[in-house]
Amino acid sequence: MSKENWIVNFQYGLPGFESLTSFSINNIPEYEPFCVFQSQEEPDVSMIIAEPEVIQLNLKNYIPSEIKKQLEITSDSELKLFIIFCFNNEKHLITANLKAPIVINSVLNIGQQVILDNPELNVNYQVVKGISE
Amino acid sequence: MRITQSMITRNLLNYINNNRGSMNETQNSIASGKALQVASDDPVKFSMVSRYKESQMRNDQYLKNIVDGMGWVNTSAGNIEDFYEYAMTAKDIAYRVADDTLNDDDRQVLKDRLNKTIENVVGLANSKYLGKYLFSGTKTLEEPPFSYDGTEVSYNGNSSNISRRIADNIDVNINIAGTELIDTDIFSNMIALRDGIINNDQTQLSESIDELESSIERLMSISTSIGLLKNQFELARNRLEVSNTNLDSFISDLEDVDMAKAIAQYNAEEIAYQAALQTISNTLNMSLLNFLQ
Amino acid sequence: MAITTIFDISQKALLNNQAAIDTTAKNIANVNTEGYKRRQVTNYNITGFGSANGQPGQDEFYRIRNVFVENRLRMEQDNLEKYETSQMVLENIESIIGEPSDSGLQNIMMEFWNAWNDLANDPENPAAKTVVKDKAVVMAHTFNRVYSDFRSLQEQIGYNINEKVDRVNQIISQIYNTNERLGSNSTSDLLDQRDILIDELSTLIDINVHEYENNGITISVGGQILVSDNYCSEIDADATYNNGFSDYKLSIGSNPNTVAINGGSLGALLEINNIHIPNYVEQLNTVAVSLANRVNQIHSLGYNSAGETGISFFSKNIQGANDFSVHEDILSDSTGIATAQSVGASGDNAIALAICDIQQERLIGGMTISDTYNSLVSEVGSQLRESTFMADSQALVMENLKNQRDAVSGVSLDEEMAKLIEYENAYQAASRLIQTANLMLETLLEVL
C-alpha cells in the first residue's frame, strides 16, 4: 500500500547511501504488490520494496521500542514496515532483506532503515522458498 | 509519390536488418542477464553503477578487515580472562597467607605456587596470535615483550596501536599494548605479595589483597573496552552487510532484465522477423512482370 | 497522300517506336542498377524528319533527375559515412578499454588497493608482500597493454587514411577524364558515370559540387578546388609524430595550408586520429602517472623489514601508461616493500594504510584516481552512443531522400510494362500500316 505521492524523510539516509535523505514510495500497477522506493535527490537510485505480509511474514514484533521512540511512533497504526528486495533472473535467487527493514512513522512521514540483531533475521532471505512453504 | 521497385526492396531490407539488430540486443540481455552491458549503452548510468560497485568492493575489503580484527580481539579477550583467573588465584593465595594458622611449610608451598603463577602470567603476557605477540604494541616479532628476572617484570614492547580499517577513513585499534598491562600493576602486585610471604610481613600482605583487587578492577575495565570494541566491529559489520545488500538491490534494479518480459519480447520479435521474410518474396512476385509471364 | 509518304510516315513511326521500345527495354533491364537514371524519349513531331539518319538524336534523351534532391543526398551521404565510421572506430576503442570486466583497469586497480589493505592486516607476512607485488605487476601490464592497443589502432587508422586519400585522388583524376570526354560528347551514360564517381567521393570527404549548364562541374573541399573542367589536383597526407602518436594533416596540390576535412569517412578518421585518441591516451597517462607518483611518495617515507627507507615502489620518472612499471628492486625482492612509519616494529602498518588512503584522495583536479579513469570510460561510451544515434538518424534521413530521388529517377516495372504494351501496339499499328501500304503498292504494281 502507499499513499498518493508519499515522500518520507530519512534523517540518517540508508547504509551505503548516507547522503540520500528523501525517498518516495509509489505503487506501480505492473509491479503489484511491490512498490518502488525512489530517492528524490538521485532519481536513478531506486529499489523494489513491499510490506512483509506480501511474503507471509510479520516483523512488527521485532521492532525495538527504542526505534519506535526515535520515530515518535505511539500506536501500531502509525507504524509502517517495508522490506527491500533484490531481484534476479533466476527466481530462486530473489532475496529480501529481513535484517534491516524500513521503519516508517506514516503520520509524520519519517523513517529509518533499522538493523535488527536477531540472528534468525537473514539479510539475504530467499523469497521463493519461503512462499512455497 | 511514385513507389518504385528499389524503394520497396530497400525498405523491406531495412526492416529485416533492423529486426536482426534488436533481436541481437534482446538475446544478449537474456544471455548475460544484464541490460546495461557497456558504457555506451547508457554512459551516465554506467558511471553511477561503477561508483557503487566500487563501494561494494571496498565494503567487502572492510568486512575482511573486520573478520581479521575480530580474530585478534577475541584472542586478546580470552587472554585477559586468563589474566583475571590468575589474578584471582593470587588473591586467593593472599587470603590464605593472611590466615595466621599457616606454618612455614604451608607458606613455602604458597610462595612456590605464587612464583609459578607469576611465571605463568608473564608467559601469558607473551602470548602469540598467528605468530605475532599480542601485547607488544607494534613490535610483534622482535622479542618477547615481557621478561621476568625474578625481581621485577619489565616490558620491552612499545605502546603503538595496531589498527584495522573498518570503513572509509575509519580505523579502529585492535590491540592492548603491554603498557596497559603493566599499568594494571598485576605483575608488581603479585611480586609484592610474594615478597610479603617471604618476609612474613602482615602489613604488606593485607595491602596486597587491596592492590590485587584494584588490579583485577583494571583488568575488568580492559575487558569492558574489548567488549565495546567487539560491539563496534559488530555494528560496522552489520552496517557494511546492509550497505552491500542495499547496493545489490539498487544495482539489480538497474541491470537485471525482467525475464518473463524479455522472453516474451524475444518471441514476438522472432515472429516479426519471419513475417518480414515472407513479405519480401510476396511483394516481388506480384510485380506485373511475373504476372505477364 | 502519296503511298511513298505513307511509307515514310510508317517508317518513322516504326523507328520512333523502336527507339521507344529500346529505351523501355533498357529501363527494364536496369531496374536494379544503382544510379541508373530512367531514360525517357521526348515526344517529337511524328511528321518531322528528325536527324539525318532518321534516329532520334542523343540530346533528345535527358536524364530525369531532381537536381535538388541529388545534392541534398550527397551532403547527407558524407554525414552518414562520417557517423558510421566514427561508430565503428569508437566500438574498437571501447573494446580496447574493455569495461566492465575483471581484467579491466577498474577492477585491477581495486584489487591493487585491497592487496595493500591485506598487507596492512599482516605486515609481518612476506606472502602478503608478494601478493601486492603481483597485483601491481598485473596493473602495470594492463596499463601497458591499453596504451599499446591505442598505438596499434592509430597505426591502422593511419594506414586507412592513406588508402582513402589514394582513392580520393584516383576518383578525382577519373572525374577529370570524364569531364574531358563530356566536353566533346555529352551522353547520359557518361554523366551517370560521373555521378557515381561523385557519390563515392562524397562518402570519403565532404565535397561541394557546383554544376554548370553545359554539364561542367567544379568540386571543392574545405574551400579549395579539387577538380574542375580544366583543373585537377591531388590530396597529400602528411603525418607528424608526438610521443609516438601520429597527427595527420591533409593539403591540396601546391597549397601548403591544411585543408579542413569535416565529413565523410576521412573526416571521421582524421578527427578520431588527431583529436580523440591523443585525448584518451592523455587521460590514461594522467591516471598512471598520478598513481605511480603518489604511491612512490608515500612508500619512500616508509620503512621495510630490513630497516631501509627512501624506497620507490614503482619505477621512477614514469611518463605514462607506456612505461608504467614496478620498480626492479621490488620485482626482484618483494620483501623490500615498506609498510612501517618507523624502524624496529614489525607490526607497524601505518604506511600500508596510508597507501590504501590514496584511493580516496582527490589527486587529479578534485577527482580521485578511479573517478578520473571512470570518466574516461564514460567519455568513450558517450561518444560512441552519440555516433550510433547520429548514424541511425542519418540513415533515416538518407532513406527519405533516396525514396524522393527514386520517385523521380527510378524505374517502375509496372509503368514500363504498360508503356511497352502501348509501344508494341503502336509498333504493330505502324507495321500494319506498312503492310497495308505494301499491299497497296503490290496491288498497284500488279495492276500495272
Coordinates of C-alpha atoms in Angstrom, one line a residue, chain C residues 23 25 48 57-58 102 112 115 119 174 198-199 204 207 210 288 292 345 349 379 384 405 439:
Chain C
T23 CA 14.5 2.6 -74.3
A25 CA 13.8 -2.4 -72.6
G48 CA 9.1 15.7 -88.8
G57 CA 19.0 12.5 -81.5
Q58 CA 21.2 11.8 -78.5
D102 CA 37.5 -8.5 -14.3
F112 CA 45.8 -3.5 -6.0
A115 CA 46.1 -6.1 -1.6
L119 CA 49.2 -6.3 3.8
Q174 CA 38.7 9.8 -63.2
I198 CA 31.0 12.0 -57.3
D199 CA 28.7 9.9 -55.0
L204 CA 35.1 9.9 -48.4
I207 CA 32.8 17.9 -51.1
H210 CA 28.9 23.1 -58.4
A288 CA 49.0 6.1 -14.5
A292 CA 52.7 5.9 -9.5
A345 CA 58.4 -2.6 14.8
N349 CA 51.3 -0.9 9.2
E379 CA 33.5 9.7 -22.3
L384 CA 30.1 6.0 -29.2
R405 CA 15.0 10.7 -55.7
L439 CA -0.2 -4.4 -100.3

